[in-house]
Each structure stands twice: as structure tokens, then as C-alpha cells.
Tab-separated table of C-alpha atoms in Angstrom:
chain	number	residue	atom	x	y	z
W	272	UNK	CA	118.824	75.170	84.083
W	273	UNK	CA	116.890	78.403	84.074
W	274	UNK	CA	116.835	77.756	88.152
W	275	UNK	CA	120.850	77.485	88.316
W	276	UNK	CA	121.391	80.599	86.295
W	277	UNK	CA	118.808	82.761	88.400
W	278	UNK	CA	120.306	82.090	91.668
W	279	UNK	CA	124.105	81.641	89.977
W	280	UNK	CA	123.383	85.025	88.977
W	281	UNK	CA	122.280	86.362	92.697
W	282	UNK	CA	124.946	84.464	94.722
W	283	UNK	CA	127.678	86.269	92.392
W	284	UNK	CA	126.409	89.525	92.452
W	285	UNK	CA	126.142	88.831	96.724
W	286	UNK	CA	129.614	87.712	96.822
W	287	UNK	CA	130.713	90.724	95.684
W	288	UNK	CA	129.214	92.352	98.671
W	289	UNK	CA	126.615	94.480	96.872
W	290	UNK	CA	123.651	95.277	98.760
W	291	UNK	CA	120.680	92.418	98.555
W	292	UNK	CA	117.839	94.037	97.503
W	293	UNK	CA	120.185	95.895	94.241
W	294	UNK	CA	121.247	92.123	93.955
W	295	UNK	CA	117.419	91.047	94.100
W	296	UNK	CA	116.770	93.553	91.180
W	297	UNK	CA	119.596	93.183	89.294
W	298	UNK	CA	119.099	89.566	89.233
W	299	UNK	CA	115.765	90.121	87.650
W	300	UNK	CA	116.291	92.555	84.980
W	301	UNK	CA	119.387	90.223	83.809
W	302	UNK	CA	117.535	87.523	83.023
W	303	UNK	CA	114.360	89.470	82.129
W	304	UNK	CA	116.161	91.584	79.526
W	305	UNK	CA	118.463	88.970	77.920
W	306	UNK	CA	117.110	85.618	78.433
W	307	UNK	CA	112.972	86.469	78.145
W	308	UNK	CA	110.596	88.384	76.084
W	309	UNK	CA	109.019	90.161	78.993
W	310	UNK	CA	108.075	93.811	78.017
W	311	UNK	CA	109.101	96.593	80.411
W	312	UNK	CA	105.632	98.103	80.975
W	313	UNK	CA	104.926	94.664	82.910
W	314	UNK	CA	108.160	94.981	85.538
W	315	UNK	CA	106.725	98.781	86.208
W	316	UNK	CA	103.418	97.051	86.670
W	317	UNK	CA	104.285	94.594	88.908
W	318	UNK	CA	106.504	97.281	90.729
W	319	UNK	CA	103.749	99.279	91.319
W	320	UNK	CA	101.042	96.652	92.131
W	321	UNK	CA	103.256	94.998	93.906
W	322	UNK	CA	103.962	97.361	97.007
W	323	UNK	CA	100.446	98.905	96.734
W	324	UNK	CA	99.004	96.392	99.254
W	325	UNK	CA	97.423	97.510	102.300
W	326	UNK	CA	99.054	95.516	104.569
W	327	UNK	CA	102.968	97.045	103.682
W	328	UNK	CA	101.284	100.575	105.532
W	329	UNK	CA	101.556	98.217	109.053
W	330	UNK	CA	105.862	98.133	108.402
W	331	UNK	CA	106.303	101.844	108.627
W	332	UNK	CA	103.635	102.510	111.110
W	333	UNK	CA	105.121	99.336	113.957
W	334	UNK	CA	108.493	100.910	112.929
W	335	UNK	CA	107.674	104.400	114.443
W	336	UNK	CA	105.386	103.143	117.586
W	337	UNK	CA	108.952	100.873	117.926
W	338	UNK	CA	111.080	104.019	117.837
W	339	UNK	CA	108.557	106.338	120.059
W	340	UNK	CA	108.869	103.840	122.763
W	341	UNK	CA	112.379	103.132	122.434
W	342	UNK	CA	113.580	106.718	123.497
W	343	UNK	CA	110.237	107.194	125.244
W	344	UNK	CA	110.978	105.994	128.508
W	345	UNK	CA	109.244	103.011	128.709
W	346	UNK	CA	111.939	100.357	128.563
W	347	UNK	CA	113.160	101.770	131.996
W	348	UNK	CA	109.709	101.639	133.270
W	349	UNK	CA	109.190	97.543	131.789
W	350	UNK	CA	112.558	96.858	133.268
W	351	UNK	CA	111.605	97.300	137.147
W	352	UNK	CA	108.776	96.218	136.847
W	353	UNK	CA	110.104	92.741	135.468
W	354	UNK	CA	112.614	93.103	137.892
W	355	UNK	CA	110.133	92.946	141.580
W	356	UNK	CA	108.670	90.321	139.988
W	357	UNK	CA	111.586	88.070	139.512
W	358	UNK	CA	114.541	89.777	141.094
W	359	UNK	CA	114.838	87.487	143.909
W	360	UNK	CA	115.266	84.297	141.980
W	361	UNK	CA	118.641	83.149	141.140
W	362	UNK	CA	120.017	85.267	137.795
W	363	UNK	CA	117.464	87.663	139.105
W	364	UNK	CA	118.694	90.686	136.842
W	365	UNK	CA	118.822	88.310	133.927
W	366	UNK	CA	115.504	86.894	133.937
W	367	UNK	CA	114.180	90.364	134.465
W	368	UNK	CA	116.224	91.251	130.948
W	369	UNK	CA	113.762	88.408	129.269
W	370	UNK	CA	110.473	89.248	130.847
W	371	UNK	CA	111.701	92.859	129.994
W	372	UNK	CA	112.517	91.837	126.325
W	373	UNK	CA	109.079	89.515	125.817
W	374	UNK	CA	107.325	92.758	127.135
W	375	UNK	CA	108.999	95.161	125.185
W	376	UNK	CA	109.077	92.889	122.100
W	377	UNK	CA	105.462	92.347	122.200
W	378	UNK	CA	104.941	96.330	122.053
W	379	UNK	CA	107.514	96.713	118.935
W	380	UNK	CA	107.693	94.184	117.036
W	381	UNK	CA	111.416	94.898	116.535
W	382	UNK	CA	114.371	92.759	117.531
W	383	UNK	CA	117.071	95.090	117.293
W	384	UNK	CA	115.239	97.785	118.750
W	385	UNK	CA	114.176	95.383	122.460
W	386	UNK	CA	117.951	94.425	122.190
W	387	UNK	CA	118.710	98.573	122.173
W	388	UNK	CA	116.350	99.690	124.528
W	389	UNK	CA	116.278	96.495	127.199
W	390	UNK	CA	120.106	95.762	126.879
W	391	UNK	CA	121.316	99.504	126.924
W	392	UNK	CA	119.833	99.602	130.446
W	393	UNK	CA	119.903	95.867	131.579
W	394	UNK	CA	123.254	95.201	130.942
W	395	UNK	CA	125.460	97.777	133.099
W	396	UNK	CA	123.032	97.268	136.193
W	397	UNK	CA	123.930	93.411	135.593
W	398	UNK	CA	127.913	93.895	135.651
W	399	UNK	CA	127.191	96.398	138.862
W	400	UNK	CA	125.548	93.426	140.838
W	401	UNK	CA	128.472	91.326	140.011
W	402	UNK	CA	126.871	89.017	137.055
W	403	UNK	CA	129.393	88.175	134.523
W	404	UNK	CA	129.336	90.270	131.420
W	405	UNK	CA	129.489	86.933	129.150
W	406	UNK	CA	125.972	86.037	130.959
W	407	UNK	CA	124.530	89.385	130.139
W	408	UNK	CA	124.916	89.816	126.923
W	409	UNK	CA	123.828	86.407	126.129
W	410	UNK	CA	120.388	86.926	127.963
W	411	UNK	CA	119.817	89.834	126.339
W	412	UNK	CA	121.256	88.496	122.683
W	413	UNK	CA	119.319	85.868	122.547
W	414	UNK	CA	115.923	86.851	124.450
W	415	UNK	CA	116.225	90.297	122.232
W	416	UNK	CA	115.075	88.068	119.320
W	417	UNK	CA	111.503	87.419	120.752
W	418	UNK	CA	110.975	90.785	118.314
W	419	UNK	CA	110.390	88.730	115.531
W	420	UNK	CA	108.064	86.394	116.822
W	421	UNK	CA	105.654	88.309	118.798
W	422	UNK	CA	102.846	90.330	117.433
W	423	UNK	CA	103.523	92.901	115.978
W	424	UNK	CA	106.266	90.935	114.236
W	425	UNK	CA	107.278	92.900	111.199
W	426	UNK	CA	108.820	89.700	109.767
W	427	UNK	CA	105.120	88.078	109.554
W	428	UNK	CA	103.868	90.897	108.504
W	429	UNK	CA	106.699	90.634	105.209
W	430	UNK	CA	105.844	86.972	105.381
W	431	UNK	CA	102.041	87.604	104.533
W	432	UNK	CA	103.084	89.764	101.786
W	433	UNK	CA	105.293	87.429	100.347
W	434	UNK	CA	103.311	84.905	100.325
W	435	UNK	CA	99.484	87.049	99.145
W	436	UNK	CA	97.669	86.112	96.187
W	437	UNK	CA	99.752	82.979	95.716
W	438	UNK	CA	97.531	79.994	93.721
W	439	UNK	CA	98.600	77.251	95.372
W	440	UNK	CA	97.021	73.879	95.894
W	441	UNK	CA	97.131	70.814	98.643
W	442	UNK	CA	97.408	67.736	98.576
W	443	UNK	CA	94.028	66.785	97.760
W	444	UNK	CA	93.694	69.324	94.711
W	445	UNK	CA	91.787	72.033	96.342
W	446	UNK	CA	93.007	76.027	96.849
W	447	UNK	CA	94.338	76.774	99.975
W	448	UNK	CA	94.110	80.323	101.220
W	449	UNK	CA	97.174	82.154	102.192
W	450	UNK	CA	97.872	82.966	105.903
W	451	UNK	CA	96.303	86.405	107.174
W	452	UNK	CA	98.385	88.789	109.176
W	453	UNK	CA	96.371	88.705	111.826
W	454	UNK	CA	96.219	84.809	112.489
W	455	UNK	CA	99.809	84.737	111.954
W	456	UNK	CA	99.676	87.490	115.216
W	457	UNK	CA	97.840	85.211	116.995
W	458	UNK	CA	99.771	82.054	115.724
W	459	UNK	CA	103.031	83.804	117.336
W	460	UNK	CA	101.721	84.551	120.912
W	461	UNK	CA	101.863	80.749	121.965
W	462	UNK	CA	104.838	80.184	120.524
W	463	UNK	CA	106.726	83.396	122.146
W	464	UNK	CA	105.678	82.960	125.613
W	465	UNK	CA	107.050	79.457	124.927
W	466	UNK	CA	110.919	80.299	124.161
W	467	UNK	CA	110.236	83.116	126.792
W	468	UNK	CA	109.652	80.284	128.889
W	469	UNK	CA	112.402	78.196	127.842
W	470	UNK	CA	115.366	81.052	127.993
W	471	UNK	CA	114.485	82.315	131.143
W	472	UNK	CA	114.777	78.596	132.152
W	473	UNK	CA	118.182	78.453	130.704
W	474	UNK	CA	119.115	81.899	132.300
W	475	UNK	CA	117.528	80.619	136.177
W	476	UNK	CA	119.868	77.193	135.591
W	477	UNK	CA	123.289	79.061	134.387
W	478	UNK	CA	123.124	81.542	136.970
W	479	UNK	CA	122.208	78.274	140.040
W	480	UNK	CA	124.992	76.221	138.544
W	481	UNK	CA	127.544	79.158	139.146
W	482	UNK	CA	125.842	80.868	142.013
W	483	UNK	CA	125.279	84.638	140.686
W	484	UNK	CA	123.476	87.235	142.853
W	485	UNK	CA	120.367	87.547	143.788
W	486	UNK	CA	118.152	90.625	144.499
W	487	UNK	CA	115.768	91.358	147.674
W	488	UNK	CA	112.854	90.572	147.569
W	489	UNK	CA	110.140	93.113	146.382
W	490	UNK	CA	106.764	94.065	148.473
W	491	UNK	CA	103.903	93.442	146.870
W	492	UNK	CA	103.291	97.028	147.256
W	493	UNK	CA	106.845	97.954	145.024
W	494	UNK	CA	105.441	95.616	142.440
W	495	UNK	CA	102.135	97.600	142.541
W	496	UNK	CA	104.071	100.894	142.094
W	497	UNK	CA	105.976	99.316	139.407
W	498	UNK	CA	102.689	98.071	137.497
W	499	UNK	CA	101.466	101.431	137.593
W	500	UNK	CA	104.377	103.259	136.266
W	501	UNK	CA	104.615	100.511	133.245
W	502	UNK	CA	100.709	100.081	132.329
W	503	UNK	CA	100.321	102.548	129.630
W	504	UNK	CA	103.114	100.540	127.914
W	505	UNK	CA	101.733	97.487	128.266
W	506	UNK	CA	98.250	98.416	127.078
W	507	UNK	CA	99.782	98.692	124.103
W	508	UNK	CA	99.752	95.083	123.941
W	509	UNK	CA	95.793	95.198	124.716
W	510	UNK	CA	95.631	97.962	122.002
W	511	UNK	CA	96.961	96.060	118.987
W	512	UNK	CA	96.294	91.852	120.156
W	513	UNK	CA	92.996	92.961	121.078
W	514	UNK	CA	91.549	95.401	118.496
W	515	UNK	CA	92.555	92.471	115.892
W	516	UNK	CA	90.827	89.786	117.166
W	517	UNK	CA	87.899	91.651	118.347
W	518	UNK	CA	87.582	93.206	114.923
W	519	UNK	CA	87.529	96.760	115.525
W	520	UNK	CA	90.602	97.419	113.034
W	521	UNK	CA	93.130	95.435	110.835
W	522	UNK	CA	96.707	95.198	111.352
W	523	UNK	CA	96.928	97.982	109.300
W	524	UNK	CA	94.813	99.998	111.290
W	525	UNK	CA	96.157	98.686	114.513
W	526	UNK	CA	99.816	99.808	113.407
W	527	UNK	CA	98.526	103.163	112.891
W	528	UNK	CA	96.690	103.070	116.321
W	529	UNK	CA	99.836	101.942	117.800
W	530	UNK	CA	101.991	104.976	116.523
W	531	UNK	CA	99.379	107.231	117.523
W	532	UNK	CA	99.208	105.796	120.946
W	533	UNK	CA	103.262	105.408	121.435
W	534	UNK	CA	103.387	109.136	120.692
W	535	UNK	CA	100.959	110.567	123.191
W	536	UNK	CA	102.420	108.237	126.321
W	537	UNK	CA	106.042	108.826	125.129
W	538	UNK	CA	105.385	112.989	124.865
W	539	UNK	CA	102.446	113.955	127.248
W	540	UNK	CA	102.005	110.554	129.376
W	541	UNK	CA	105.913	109.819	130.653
W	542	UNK	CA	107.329	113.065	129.154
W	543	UNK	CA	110.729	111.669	128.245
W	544	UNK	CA	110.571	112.444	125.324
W	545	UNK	CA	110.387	116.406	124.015
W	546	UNK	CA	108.339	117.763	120.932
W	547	UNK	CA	111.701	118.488	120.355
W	548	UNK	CA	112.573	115.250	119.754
W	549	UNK	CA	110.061	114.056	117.173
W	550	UNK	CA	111.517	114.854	113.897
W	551	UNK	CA	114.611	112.935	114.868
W	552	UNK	CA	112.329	110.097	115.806
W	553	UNK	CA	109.847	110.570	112.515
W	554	UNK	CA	113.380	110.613	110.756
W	555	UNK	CA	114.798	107.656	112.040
W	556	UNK	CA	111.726	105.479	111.311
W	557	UNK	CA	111.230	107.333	107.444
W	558	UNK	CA	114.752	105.917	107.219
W	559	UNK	CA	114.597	102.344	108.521
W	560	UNK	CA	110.918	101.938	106.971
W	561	UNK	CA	112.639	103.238	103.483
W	562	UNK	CA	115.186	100.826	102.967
W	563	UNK	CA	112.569	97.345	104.142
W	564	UNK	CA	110.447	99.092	101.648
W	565	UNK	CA	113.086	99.489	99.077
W	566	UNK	CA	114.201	95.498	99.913
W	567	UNK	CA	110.365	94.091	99.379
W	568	UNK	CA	110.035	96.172	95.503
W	569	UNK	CA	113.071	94.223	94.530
W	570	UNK	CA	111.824	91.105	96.369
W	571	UNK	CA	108.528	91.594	94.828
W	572	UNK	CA	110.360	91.732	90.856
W	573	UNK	CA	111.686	88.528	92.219
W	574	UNK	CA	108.649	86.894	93.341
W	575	UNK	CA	107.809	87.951	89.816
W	576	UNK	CA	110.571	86.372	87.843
W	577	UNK	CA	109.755	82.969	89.907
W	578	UNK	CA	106.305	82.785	89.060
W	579	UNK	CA	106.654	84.036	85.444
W	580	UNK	CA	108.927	81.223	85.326
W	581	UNK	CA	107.008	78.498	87.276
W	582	UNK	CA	110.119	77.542	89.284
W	583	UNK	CA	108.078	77.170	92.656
W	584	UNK	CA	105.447	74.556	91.123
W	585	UNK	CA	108.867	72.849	89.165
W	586	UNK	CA	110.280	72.960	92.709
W	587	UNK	CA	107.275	71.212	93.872
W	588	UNK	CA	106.611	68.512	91.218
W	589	UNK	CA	109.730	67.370	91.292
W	590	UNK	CA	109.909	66.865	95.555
W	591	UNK	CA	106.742	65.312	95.183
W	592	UNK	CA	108.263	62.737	92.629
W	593	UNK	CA	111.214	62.667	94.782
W	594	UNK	CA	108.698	60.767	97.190
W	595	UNK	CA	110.014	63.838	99.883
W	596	UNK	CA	107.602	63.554	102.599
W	597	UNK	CA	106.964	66.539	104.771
W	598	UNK	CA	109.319	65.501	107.297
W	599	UNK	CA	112.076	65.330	105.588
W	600	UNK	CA	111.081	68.782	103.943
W	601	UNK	CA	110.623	70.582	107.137
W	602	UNK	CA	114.158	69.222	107.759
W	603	UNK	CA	115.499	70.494	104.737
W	604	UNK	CA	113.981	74.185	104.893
W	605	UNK	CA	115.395	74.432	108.280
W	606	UNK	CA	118.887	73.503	106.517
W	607	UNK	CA	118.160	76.505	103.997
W	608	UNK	CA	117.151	78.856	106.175
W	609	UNK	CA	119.700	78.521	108.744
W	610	UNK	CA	121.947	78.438	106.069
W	611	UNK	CA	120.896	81.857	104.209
W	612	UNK	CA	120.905	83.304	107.842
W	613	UNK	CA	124.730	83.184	107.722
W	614	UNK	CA	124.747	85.500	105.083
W	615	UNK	CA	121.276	87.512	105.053
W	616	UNK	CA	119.460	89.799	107.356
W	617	UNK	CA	115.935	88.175	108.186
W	618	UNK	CA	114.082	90.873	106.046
W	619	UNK	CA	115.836	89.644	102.706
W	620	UNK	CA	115.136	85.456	103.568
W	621	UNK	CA	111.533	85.857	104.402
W	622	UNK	CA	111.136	87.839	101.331
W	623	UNK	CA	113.103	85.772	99.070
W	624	UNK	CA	113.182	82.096	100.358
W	625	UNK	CA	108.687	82.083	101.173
W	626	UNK	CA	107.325	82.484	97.960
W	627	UNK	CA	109.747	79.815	96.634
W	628	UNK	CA	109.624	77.203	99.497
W	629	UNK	CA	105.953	77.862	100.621
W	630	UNK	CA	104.003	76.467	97.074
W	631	UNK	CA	105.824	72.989	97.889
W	632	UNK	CA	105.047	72.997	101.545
W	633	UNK	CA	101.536	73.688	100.986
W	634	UNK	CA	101.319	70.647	97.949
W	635	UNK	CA	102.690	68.314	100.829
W	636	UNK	CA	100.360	69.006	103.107
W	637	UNK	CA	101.938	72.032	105.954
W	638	UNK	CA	99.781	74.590	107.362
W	639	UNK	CA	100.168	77.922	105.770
W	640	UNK	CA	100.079	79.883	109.402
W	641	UNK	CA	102.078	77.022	110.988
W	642	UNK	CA	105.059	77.330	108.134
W	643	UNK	CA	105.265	81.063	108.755
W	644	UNK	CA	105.938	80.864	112.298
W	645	UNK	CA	108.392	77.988	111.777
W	646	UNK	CA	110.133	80.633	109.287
W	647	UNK	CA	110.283	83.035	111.776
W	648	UNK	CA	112.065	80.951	115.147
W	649	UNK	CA	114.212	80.138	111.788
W	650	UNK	CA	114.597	84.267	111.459
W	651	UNK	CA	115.056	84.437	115.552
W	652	UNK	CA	117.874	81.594	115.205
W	653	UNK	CA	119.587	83.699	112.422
W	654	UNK	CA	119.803	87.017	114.066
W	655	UNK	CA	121.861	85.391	117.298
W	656	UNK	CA	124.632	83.560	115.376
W	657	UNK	CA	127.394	85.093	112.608
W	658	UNK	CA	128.378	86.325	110.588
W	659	UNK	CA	125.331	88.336	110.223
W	660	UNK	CA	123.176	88.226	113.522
W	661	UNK	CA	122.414	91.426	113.987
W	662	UNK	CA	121.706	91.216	117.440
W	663	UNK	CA	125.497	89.956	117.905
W	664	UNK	CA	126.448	93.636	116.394
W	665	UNK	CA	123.975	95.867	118.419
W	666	UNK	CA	124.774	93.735	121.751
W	667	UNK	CA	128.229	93.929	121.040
W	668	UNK	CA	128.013	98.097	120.299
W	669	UNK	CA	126.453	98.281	124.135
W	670	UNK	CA	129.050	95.837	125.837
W	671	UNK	CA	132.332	96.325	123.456
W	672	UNK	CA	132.876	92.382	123.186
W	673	UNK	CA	134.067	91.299	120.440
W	674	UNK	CA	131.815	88.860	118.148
W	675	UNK	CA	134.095	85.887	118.704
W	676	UNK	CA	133.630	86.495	122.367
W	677	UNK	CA	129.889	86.849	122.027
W	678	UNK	CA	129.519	84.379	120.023
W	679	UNK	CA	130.421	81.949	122.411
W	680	UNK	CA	128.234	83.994	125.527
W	681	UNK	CA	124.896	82.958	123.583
W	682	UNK	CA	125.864	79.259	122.781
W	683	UNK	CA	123.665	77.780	125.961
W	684	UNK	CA	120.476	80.192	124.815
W	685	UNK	CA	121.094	79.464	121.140
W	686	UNK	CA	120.947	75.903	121.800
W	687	UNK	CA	117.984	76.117	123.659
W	688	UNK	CA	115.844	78.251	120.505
W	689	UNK	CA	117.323	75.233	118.233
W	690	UNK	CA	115.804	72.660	120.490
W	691	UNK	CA	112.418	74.917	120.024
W	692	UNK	CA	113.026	74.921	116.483
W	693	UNK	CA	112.543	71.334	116.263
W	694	UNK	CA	109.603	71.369	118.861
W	695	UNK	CA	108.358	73.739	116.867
W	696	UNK	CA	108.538	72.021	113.181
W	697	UNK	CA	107.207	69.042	113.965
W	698	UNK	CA	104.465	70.015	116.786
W	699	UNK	CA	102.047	72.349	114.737
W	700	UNK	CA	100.149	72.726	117.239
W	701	UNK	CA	102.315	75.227	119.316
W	702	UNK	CA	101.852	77.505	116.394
W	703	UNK	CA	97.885	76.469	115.460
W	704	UNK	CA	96.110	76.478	119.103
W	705	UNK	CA	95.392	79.564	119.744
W	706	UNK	CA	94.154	80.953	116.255
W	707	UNK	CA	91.811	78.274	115.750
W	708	UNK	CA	90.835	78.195	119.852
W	709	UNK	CA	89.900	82.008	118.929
W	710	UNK	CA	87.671	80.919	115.434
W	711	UNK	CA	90.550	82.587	113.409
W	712	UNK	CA	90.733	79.572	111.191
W	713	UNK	CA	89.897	75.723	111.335
């Protein structure tokens, strides 16, 4: 009962289009105030505690490296050099845009932003050489999304957070520890270059079947030239996968490292960006990192209000007497989560629907590490389809389709990241290889 009036309470005060994280906190203090004895001193305490982790100071730090490099040039830059290296095969331009986004997205960490900064560029040049604007904006919809899957994937990041200092037990008894942000970096590198794989696939077999253009060409010596131009972007990558799993600094650290870095190549390395511009940038980041910070306090009083209640381990007991087996549970978070990503941004679900759903997926038996990742393809899924993928509204900003219309240019690569979806539920391995290949975990 307590269950039905908690989330009775947060659907209504959704429907009636408020904001989710004042819905998230006004859910709480509801049922705190009217239906508990909890004393106010222990919501400010948990308020406090709760966002003074160390590993929240990665969100605002990726955000800003994400926004140096977004008006810093070095899109253009990723861009041609995707493009000698696959311009020549059929859909050419379009299989540039994913190698561009994978690139970009494993430098960011940000969906929207690779879906800004690659399709802003990709997308005319793709409607000059004659490719339909339909195919175009359902590359770059679609492959955009990589963002939340690659390190450094803010969503996993919010996903370790969610999920810290939860006392859960397997199904043999014993504690199981909760996934680190750094294995849950490695964990999505595997996994990425996988659906990278797998839409650029998609993309070369569209554009065969209908015959779109093709580019020269390129001498090894352009694609040289190109590398050059575009390395101090992708050491990036080097800079923050490397520096965690050697050990010389924490994701934390590495974020910090990362805006450091972004800002010297964006302002004294490619110069396409003034000192100038910098406020605007610092501002736009203090801005964006605000309101993910405001969403995980009230997600954090909820987290509260679900363990203060014990509806997780209820949720639990009773699947387990259910006889659900952890197929059918993989199945049925899938369901949910596909389901809330009709009507939440991916920030809000991870935040919300993890600390509930992971406790019973641990007690059956799934991989801490291995049910993040399958949370975020989930959170990749969500942001391509409406009402409320994202991507569909930035992409459709750059192009000026209309989300019907757009909707129906990413069908062939959103079927293609459900397929993975499945793949990737029920193969743990795609997620678990390379962390434990690397010692990460066992």
C-alpha cells in the first residue's frame, strides 16, 4: 500500500507537467511529513550527505571538457578525419557521422552535445552530396546516443551514485559490492564499439540498397594529415581510459584532467575558441551541471524514502517468492525502462528506477557492472524515440523536421540498438570482458 501511494503520489504530480526532480522532492516530503515520524534534521542530513560524494565532482567537470570541445573546433577536425577513412564506402558521409559520433562521444560523455557538434556539421555536407535528409538525421539521431555509453558516460557515473553504499545481498547470502565508476568505464568500451559496429552496418546496408553517393577515395597521405589535425582530441581518450586503469587518478580526478586539457587544445592548441569565449562556456556548463545536480538531491531524498521504507528488499522478497527467475526479470526491467523513457529524460530514470530495481537484481543473481550497462543501452534506446528523446529535439532543431517525420528516419537504427538490447541482457559478457580481462574485478 505504502508502495502505491508513493509512486500514485509522483505520477500525479508528473502528469501535471511539473518538473521531475520538484516532483521527486515533493513526493518525499508528502509522505515524510504526513504519513511518517521522520524528523526534519534527518532529510537535511541526508541532503547534505547525500551529494557530498566524491564521485558527483566528475558530472560538472565531463560537462565543461564536453562544452570546451564542442565549440572548440574539434568536431570539425574528428569529422574528416572519419571521413578519409570511410568516405569511399557506400553511405560514405554517413558512416563518417558514426565514427565521428563514437569519437566524439568517447571524449564527452554527452549525447546531446556529439548530436550538436557532429550533426550541426555532418548533416548539411550530407544533403550537399545528395544523401537524403531522412538518412541523415537518422545516422546522426541514433549514433549521437553512443554519449551515454562510452566512458566518460555521465549516466554511469549517476548510476554509481545511485546505486553507492547500498547493503545488498546475492543469492547465496553474502554482500556484494556495488559497481565502481571506473569498471563501469571499462564495462562500456566493449559494448560501444559494438552498436558502433552494428549502426554503421545498418547505415553501409541502407545507403547499398538505395544506391547513395560515394566519396573519392582518400591518400593515405590525406588520412595522415587528417590524424594529425585530430590527435590532440583524441588523446583525450588516452587521457581519461588510460589514467583510470593505470591508476594514476580516479574518475574524479580524470574529469578534472579532462577539463583542464579540453581548455588548453580548444584556446592555445586549435585556437577556435577565444579567451573571450570562456565565461559563456564556464556559464553554460555551471548551468547544465546545476540543474543534474539539483535532479540527483531530490533523487537522493528519494533513494531515502525507499530505503527508510524497505520497499526495494519488499520488492525483492516478493519476486523471489514469485519464483521470477532472472530472465524473466531482465525482461521485465527492460519493459520499465523503456517505458519511463517515454516520459523521462535518462538523468531522472537512472536516478530513480536503480536504487529500486538494482537490490532485486543483485538477490537473483545479475552482475552489478553488467546491470548498469544494460540500464544505460536502455537510456541510449530512450533518448531516440518520443515523446521525450532528446536527441529527436536537438536533431530536429539542426534539420527543421518535424518529430513525426523523424521519428520514422531512425526506425531502421532504432531497431538495430533494440536487437543489441537483447544481445546485451542476456550475453553478460559483452559488458564483463574487458573489466575483468584488465583485473578490474573477477
Amino acid at each position: 500500500m505504502t508502495t502505491l501511494i508513493i509512486f500514485g503520489l509522483l505520477l500525479t504530480l508528473m502528469l501535471t507537467g511539473m518538473p521531475i526532480s520538484i516532483s521527486l522532492g515533493l513526493t518525499v516530503l508528502t509522505f515524510l511529513f504526513t504519513m511518517t515520524q521522520v524528523p526534519i534534521e534527518s532529510v537535511a542530513l541526508k541532503l547534505f550527505t547525500g551529494i557530498e560524494k566524491f564521485e558527483i565532482m566528475a558530472i560538472p567537470f565531463f560537462i565543461l571538457a564536453g562544452n570546451f570541445l564542442m565549440h572548440g573546433g574539434v568536431a570539425k577536425r574528428m569529422i574528416r578525419f572519419a571521413t578519409t577513412l570511410v568516405g569511399h564506402w557506400y553511405g560514405g558521409l554517413g558512416l563518417a557521422g558514426v565514427v565521428s559520433c563514437a569519437l566524439f562521444a568517447a571524449i564527452t560523455g554527452s549525447s546531446v552535445a556529439t548530436v550538436v557538434a557532429v550533426g550541426s556539421i555532418i548533416l548539411p555536407a550530407m544533403v550537399k552530396q545528395g544523401y537524403p535528409q531522412r538518412f541523415g538525421a537518422g545516422v546522426i539521431t541514433t549514433s549521437g546516443a553512443l554519449g551515454i555509453l562510452f566512458p566518460p558516460s555521465i549516466n554511469l557515473v549517476m548510476y554509481s551514485i545511485a546505486t553507492a553504499g547500498m547493503d545488498v545481498t546475492g543469492p547465496d547470502g553474502m554482500s556484494v559490492s556495488t559497481a565502481s565508476v571506473g569498471q563501469l568505464f571499462m564495462a562500456g568500451v566493449l559494448p560501444g564499439l559494438c552498436l558502433s559496429v552494428l549502426l554503421g552496418l545498418t547505415t553501409w546496408y541502407r545507403a547499398k540498397k538505395f544506391d547513395y553517393p560515394r566519396l573519392p577515395r582518400a591518400s593515405w597521405g590525406e588520412r595522415l594529415q587528417a590524424f594529425r589535425e585530430c590527435v590532440w582530441g583524441l588523446l583525450l581518450i588516452v587521457l581519461v581510459i588510460g589514467g583510470i586503469y593505470s591508476g594514476i587518478f580516479t574518475p574524479t580526478e580524470a574529469a578534472a584532467m579532462a577539463a583542464v586539457y579540453a581548455f588548453i587544445i580548444a584556446v592555445f592548441v586549435y585556437k577556435d575558441m577565444g579567451l573571450k569565449d570562456v565565461p559563456r562556456v564556464l556559464i553554460n556548463a555551471a548551468s547544465m551541471s546545476s540543474m543534474l545536480l539539483y535532479i540527483i538531491t531530490n533523487a537522493v531524498l528519494f533513494s531515502f524514502l525507499m530505503a527508510s521504507e524497505q520497499i526495494p528488499q519488499a520488492m525483492a522478497a516478493w519476486m523471489t517468492a514469485q519464483g521470477l527467475g532472472v530472465v524473466a526479470f531482465l525482461l521485465l526491467t527492460n519493459i520499465l525502462l523503456l517505458a519511463a523513457g517515454n516520459f523521462m529524460d535518462p538523468s531522472a530514470i537512472v536516478l530513480i528506477m536503480a536504487p529500486i530495481l538494482y537490490p532485486v537484481a543483485v538477490k537473483l543473481g545479475v552482475n552489478p557492472v553488467h546491470f548498469g550497462i544494460l540500464i544505460a543501452v536502455n537510456m541510449e534506446v530512450g533518448m531516440c524515440h518520443p515523446p521525450v528523446g532528446l536527441n529527436l529535439y536537438v536533431a530536429s532543431g539542426i534539420t527543421k523536421m518535424g518529430i513525426t517525420e523523424l521519428t520514422v528516419a531512425v526506425w531502421p537504427w532504432l531497431l538495430t540498438m533494440l536487437g543489441f538490447l537483447v544481445a546485451v541482457t542476456y550475453l553478460p559478457g559483452i559488458s564483463l570482458w574487458l573489466p575483468r580481462m584488465l583485473g578490474m574485478m573477477h
